[in-house]
Amino acid sequence: MFQVLQGHIQPAPHRGRKTRLVTKDGRCNIEFGNIEYSNHFAYLLDFWTTFVEIRWRFVLLLFVASFTGSWFVFSLLWYWIAKSNGDLTGQNRTDGHVQCIDNVNGLTTAFLYSLETQTTIGYGGRALTGHCAGTVALIIIQSLIGVFINCFMCGVILAKISLPKRRAKSVTFSDTAVICLKKGSLCLLLRVANLRKTLLIGSQIYGKLLRTTTAPDGDTVILDQVDIDFMVDSGKDNLFFVCPLTLYHVINTSSPFYELSADSLPNQDFELVVFLDGTAESTSSSCQVRTSYIPQEIQWGFSFLPIISRTKTGKYRVDFSNFSKSVRVTTPHCVHCFETDADQKNHNSHNQENQDKQQKLGIDNLGFQVIDIHDSMDITKM
């Protein structure tokens, strides 16, 4: 039977403390253990992905260390060349001594020359004389390595800034999901909104239900995954994601929520993970947005408040203050209650149709007898 619930606005409840596989902001709560030591070299082989995915603090440390380290290493080489040629201060120089590098008289000046060379500053106080072949080869090597470091570090920083997951930060899901009637079916509803005016092209919505199950052979399966189909009124693929959308999943016999009821829902142990895949219109990069809901974040017998209205000037306005707010509505206590009530209504409707049909066709008179009438043989001729 239906629950008769008073209509009042229900704020979003506090987020549950249950351990999640996917957090509300889409991060995966998982760690890997007992990995063989040899497998760690795979991170070095895929060094580009490793550098792009590490935290910003390590990227900045790598940035400073790569440039400072290269300047210092080459300063030692310049110092060694100057010392071997007798260019340093305090070394005995003969008449007609030809220097390899001008004004490099110690380790400090060698470091400054290395920095000026790699950054192409060129103050003019220190320079090669061109009389030593080793200095020409070394400056070519340092220039090439400096260009490589510049390109690599700029690429890493640019790649981290333009990561698709940054675009996902401007897509948000409702804090809670609700279960209510929609188009004559009991459905699970949630909301998703794009906070930017640029569209996500080719958006697709789907979900995974994660739960612990027991296999027929008695083994416990942790994080067993079941597909959950979500739709909007216009379909489930290639969404026109210009304003907030209300996604719904029809709870029928093929749904894993079919056996749930308003009383048993809070006591369940599962995690509903919802995914949204799309391509950013401005950068053409693919991104994925994730969130999760536990049973305590699913409200039975509630419906979302409307958030889209039209202003006097003809513009459409979205009120995000009601984005996650819901209101109580009349909802079946369980799916079986809804189907039983629907079958009873259909049965009553079918009986009424039969009665109307009988009234139209009339009622058989059982006392009526059929008599055969034979044609008379007399024919009267005019």
XYZ file of C-alpha atoms in Angstrom:
382
model
C 0.000 0.000 0.000
C 1.067 3.596 -0.463
C 2.697 5.733 2.172
C 0.823 8.952 2.810
C 3.623 11.389 3.577
C 3.322 15.043 4.497
C 4.822 17.403 1.942
C 7.679 19.399 3.355
C 11.175 20.209 2.196
C 13.822 17.751 3.326
C 17.422 19.012 3.475
C 20.240 16.758 2.421
C 21.337 14.475 5.284
C 24.865 14.271 6.543
C 27.165 12.144 4.454
C 27.677 8.661 5.737
C 30.930 7.581 7.326
C 30.936 4.204 5.632
C 34.168 3.356 3.857
C 33.684 3.948 0.150
C 35.459 2.680 -2.906
C 34.712 5.984 -4.672
C 34.477 9.196 -2.653
C 31.877 11.867 -3.298
C 34.406 13.884 -5.323
C 35.334 10.883 -7.501
C 38.615 9.711 -5.969
C 39.157 5.954 -5.677
C 39.828 4.736 -2.151
C 42.103 1.789 -2.910
C 45.712 0.828 -2.345
C 47.957 -1.843 -3.857
C 50.042 -4.111 -1.684
C 52.628 -6.866 -2.105
C 53.716 -5.645 -5.526
C 56.923 -7.284 -6.686
C 59.952 -5.010 -6.591
C 60.631 -5.581 -10.282
C 57.235 -4.130 -11.157
C 58.285 -0.750 -9.773
C 60.481 -0.302 -12.850
C 57.293 -0.083 -14.913
C 56.773 3.376 -13.423
C 60.206 4.415 -14.661
C 59.610 3.018 -18.123
C 56.368 5.027 -18.335
C 58.096 8.089 -16.889
C 55.904 10.602 -18.743
C 52.690 9.353 -17.133
C 54.481 9.128 -13.789
C 55.580 12.771 -13.918
C 52.173 13.977 -15.087
C 50.324 12.147 -12.301
C 52.573 13.050 -9.356
C 51.587 15.849 -7.017
C 52.385 19.470 -7.716
C 54.844 19.696 -4.818
C 56.994 17.015 -6.417
C 56.684 18.632 -9.844
C 57.978 21.926 -8.442
C 60.767 20.095 -6.637
C 61.690 18.310 -9.867
C 61.589 21.633 -11.733
C 64.027 23.311 -9.334
C 66.268 20.265 -8.982
C 66.584 19.619 -12.730
C 67.711 23.148 -13.589
C 69.867 23.724 -10.508
C 71.442 20.291 -10.808
C 72.319 20.735 -14.476
C 73.828 24.168 -13.801
C 75.980 22.766 -11.007
C 77.125 19.678 -12.915
C 78.230 21.731 -15.909
C 79.862 24.308 -13.630
C 82.114 21.528 -12.358
C 83.046 20.687 -15.957
C 83.766 24.329 -16.772
C 85.819 24.618 -13.589
C 87.774 21.502 -14.527
C 88.525 22.876 -18.009
C 89.618 26.242 -16.572
C 91.829 24.565 -13.962
C 93.392 22.189 -16.511
C 94.238 25.146 -18.721
C 95.621 27.210 -15.837
C 92.954 29.925 -16.041
C 92.113 30.021 -12.311
C 93.323 32.719 -9.953
C 96.580 31.785 -8.197
C 97.791 29.432 -10.897
C 101.164 30.196 -12.459
C 100.619 31.604 -15.904
C 103.400 31.910 -18.448
C 103.832 34.796 -20.813
C 101.574 34.410 -23.835
C 99.090 32.178 -21.900
C 95.869 31.684 -23.867
C 92.727 31.279 -21.769
C 89.890 28.903 -22.724
C 87.249 30.940 -20.865
C 87.480 34.607 -19.970
C 86.773 35.692 -16.373
C 86.264 32.200 -14.940
C 88.593 32.353 -11.946
C 86.903 29.938 -9.504
C 83.983 27.629 -8.803
C 81.566 30.497 -8.214
C 82.331 32.190 -11.514
C 82.180 28.775 -13.229
C 78.677 28.249 -11.807
C 77.600 31.713 -13.012
C 78.984 31.001 -16.468
C 77.117 27.668 -16.570
C 73.853 29.396 -15.565
C 74.310 32.200 -18.115
C 75.085 29.704 -20.867
C 72.110 27.390 -20.271
C 69.603 30.218 -19.770
C 71.086 32.213 -22.708
C 71.439 35.310 -20.549
C 74.851 36.302 -21.900
C 75.923 39.284 -19.774
C 79.168 39.507 -21.760
C 81.546 39.336 -18.761
C 82.369 35.663 -19.271
C 82.735 34.009 -22.659
C 84.620 31.363 -24.586
C 87.791 32.418 -26.350
C 87.498 29.752 -29.043
C 91.063 28.503 -28.527
C 90.037 25.230 -26.838
C 88.114 22.567 -28.736
C 86.790 20.994 -25.514
C 84.931 24.181 -24.545
C 83.154 24.280 -27.927
C 81.981 20.675 -27.548
C 80.879 21.265 -23.943
C 78.828 24.361 -24.717
C 77.014 22.468 -27.504
C 76.195 19.603 -25.120
C 74.989 21.942 -22.373
C 72.809 23.928 -24.789
C 71.133 20.772 -26.106
C 70.524 19.380 -22.607
C 69.154 22.756 -21.482
C 66.686 22.803 -24.382
C 65.590 19.250 -23.540
C 64.999 20.125 -19.874
C 63.033 23.238 -20.864
C 60.776 21.302 -23.253
C 60.214 18.435 -20.829
C 59.350 20.581 -17.822
C 57.091 22.881 -19.848
C 55.312 19.830 -21.256
C 54.773 18.318 -17.793
C 53.410 21.565 -16.349
C 51.150 22.172 -19.359
C 49.868 18.591 -19.258
C 49.061 18.828 -15.551
C 47.253 22.142 -16.008
C 45.162 20.770 -18.884
C 44.299 17.396 -17.307
C 40.712 16.383 -18.185
C 39.951 15.702 -14.519
C 40.193 19.442 -13.926
C 37.212 19.864 -16.246
C 35.396 17.271 -14.186
C 35.595 19.587 -11.165
C 32.948 21.807 -12.786
C 30.456 18.911 -13.010
C 28.588 18.097 -9.813
C 26.091 15.492 -8.645
C 23.356 15.879 -6.058
C 24.356 14.976 -2.509
C 21.552 12.437 -2.253
C 19.432 10.233 -4.496
C 15.665 9.754 -4.123
C 13.148 7.009 -4.859
C 9.656 8.003 -5.997
C 7.118 7.475 -8.769
C 7.941 8.768 -12.238
C 5.822 8.149 -15.329
C 3.924 5.354 -13.660
C 7.002 3.464 -12.436
C 8.985 3.402 -9.243
C 12.351 4.989 -10.011
C 15.618 5.984 -8.380
C 16.479 9.590 -9.267
C 19.579 11.753 -8.933
C 20.750 15.040 -10.393
C 23.845 16.143 -12.281
C 24.784 19.675 -13.327
C 27.405 21.238 -15.576
C 28.623 24.444 -13.921
C 30.151 25.776 -17.140
C 28.254 27.063 -20.128
C 30.459 25.061 -22.493
C 28.926 21.677 -23.267
C 30.190 18.160 -22.697
C 29.797 16.536 -26.106
C 28.648 12.916 -26.392
C 27.855 12.590 -22.695
C 26.954 9.127 -21.419
C 25.529 8.148 -18.038
C 25.844 4.731 -16.404
C 26.244 3.237 -12.963
C 27.741 0.284 -11.094
C 26.310 -1.277 -7.961
C 29.104 -2.547 -5.713
C 28.234 -5.047 -3.019
C 29.541 -8.149 -1.270
C 27.871 -11.336 -2.468
C 28.213 -15.054 -1.838
C 28.861 -17.315 -4.822
C 26.996 -20.631 -5.250
C 30.122 -22.498 -4.137
C 30.185 -20.521 -0.865
C 32.988 -18.099 -1.746
C 32.546 -14.465 -0.738
C 32.880 -12.019 -3.639
C 33.937 -8.554 -2.469
C 33.043 -5.605 -4.696
C 30.771 -7.597 -6.968
C 29.685 -5.230 -9.754
C 26.205 -5.001 -11.268
C 25.319 -2.674 -14.156
C 22.787 0.077 -13.451
C 21.153 1.843 -16.402
C 20.297 5.514 -16.013
C 18.165 7.515 -18.411
C 16.768 10.972 -18.894
C 13.577 11.850 -20.695
C 15.485 12.248 -23.973
C 17.416 8.968 -23.681
C 20.700 7.928 -22.088
C 23.327 8.773 -24.738
C 24.407 12.043 -26.387
C 22.774 14.192 -23.731
C 22.115 17.878 -24.299
C 23.979 18.837 -21.156
C 23.305 22.571 -21.105
C 21.301 22.618 -17.861
C 20.999 20.303 -14.828
C 19.563 16.890 -15.674
C 17.537 14.509 -13.534
C 18.643 10.930 -14.130
C 16.391 8.028 -13.260
C 16.672 4.263 -13.013
C 13.465 2.249 -13.341
C 13.116 -0.279 -10.512
C 11.649 -3.392 -12.132
C 12.247 -7.129 -12.023
C 15.642 -6.744 -13.743
C 16.802 -4.092 -11.266
C 18.998 -5.065 -8.289
C 16.815 -2.755 -6.150
C 13.694 -4.825 -6.830
C 13.612 -6.496 -3.402
C 14.184 -3.282 -1.440
C 11.576 -1.484 0.607
C 11.423 1.742 2.581
C 12.201 -0.158 5.793
C 15.018 -2.375 4.512
C 16.894 0.265 2.482
C 18.801 1.918 5.386
C 20.044 -1.495 6.558
C 21.560 -2.494 3.201
C 25.287 -2.639 2.500
C 26.083 -1.495 -1.030
C 27.595 1.421 -2.917
C 26.084 2.923 -6.046
C 28.795 4.470 -8.236
C 27.595 6.790 -11.011
C 29.754 7.729 -14.001
C 29.428 10.507 -16.566
C 31.703 10.367 -19.628
C 31.990 13.214 -22.092
C 34.259 15.318 -24.283
C 34.955 18.935 -23.381
C 33.767 21.251 -26.134
C 36.587 23.793 -25.670
C 39.566 21.393 -25.450
C 38.236 18.219 -27.187
C 39.628 16.162 -24.297
C 37.695 13.285 -22.795
C 36.851 13.360 -19.111
C 34.980 11.236 -16.610
C 33.073 12.385 -13.542
C 32.351 9.951 -10.706
C 30.446 9.950 -7.463
C 28.905 7.365 -5.161
C 25.858 6.877 -2.968
C 25.473 4.581 0.031
C 22.040 3.446 1.328
C 21.972 6.225 3.930
C 22.174 8.770 1.095
C 19.159 7.390 -0.784
C 15.823 8.860 0.357
C 12.731 6.721 -0.130
C 9.542 8.677 -0.711
C 11.120 11.978 -1.764
C 11.296 13.955 -4.987
C 13.665 16.741 -6.021
C 12.483 20.323 -5.966
C 12.289 22.123 -9.337
C 15.256 24.363 -10.049
C 14.645 25.664 -13.589
C 12.435 28.701 -14.110
C 11.971 31.424 -16.689
C 12.587 35.107 -16.011
C 10.498 38.013 -17.220
C 13.145 38.788 -19.826
C 12.768 35.329 -21.381
C 15.967 33.766 -20.004
C 16.069 30.388 -18.300
C 17.311 30.532 -14.724
C 18.776 27.674 -12.670
C 18.458 27.947 -8.889
C 21.256 25.819 -7.445
C 20.068 26.435 -3.873
C 17.486 23.678 -4.477
C 19.836 21.407 -6.388
C 20.054 18.718 -3.667
C 16.861 19.541 -1.764
C 13.900 17.192 -1.859
C 10.273 17.098 -0.726
C 8.198 14.197 0.558
C 5.755 12.683 -1.918
C 3.280 9.809 -1.869
C 5.314 6.703 -2.712
C 4.700 2.927 -2.511
C 6.295 1.217 0.464
C 7.953 -1.331 -1.824
C 7.960 -2.416 -5.445
C 5.714 -5.407 -4.710
C 3.158 -3.089 -3.077
C 3.162 -0.923 -6.153
C 2.777 -3.869 -8.542
C 0.011 -5.420 -6.414
C -1.882 -2.157 -6.340
C -1.374 -1.703 -10.086
C -2.593 -5.268 -10.783
C -5.676 -4.666 -8.640
C -6.446 -1.502 -10.546
C -5.991 -3.285 -13.860
C -8.247 -6.132 -12.691
C -10.969 -3.728 -11.597
C -10.645 -1.843 -14.856
C -10.886 -5.098 -16.824
C -14.039 -6.135 -14.936
C -15.593 -2.742 -15.577
C -14.830 -3.051 -19.280
C -16.467 -6.505 -19.379
C -19.568 -5.166 -17.675
C -19.807 -2.281 -20.108
C -19.388 -4.679 -23.007
C -22.143 -6.957 -21.733
C -24.461 -4.019 -21.359
C -23.818 -3.054 -24.965
C -24.315 -6.602 -26.320
C -27.399 -7.372 -24.228
C -28.283 -10.372 -22.023
C -29.203 -13.864 -23.339
C -32.853 -14.929 -22.715
C -32.652 -18.602 -21.732
C -36.466 -19.101 -22.147
C -36.407 -18.147 -25.796
C -37.045 -21.118 -28.159
C -36.023 -21.287 -31.760
C -38.796 -22.603 -34.056
C -38.122 -23.743 -37.615
C -40.637 -22.310 -40.115
C -41.066 -24.313 -43.355
C -41.890 -22.549 -46.595
C -45.506 -23.064 -47.758
C -46.007 -24.998 -50.984
C -49.005 -22.830 -52.003
C -48.045 -20.146 -54.406
C -50.605 -17.530 -55.238
C -50.289 -16.213 -58.737
C -51.550 -12.779 -59.568
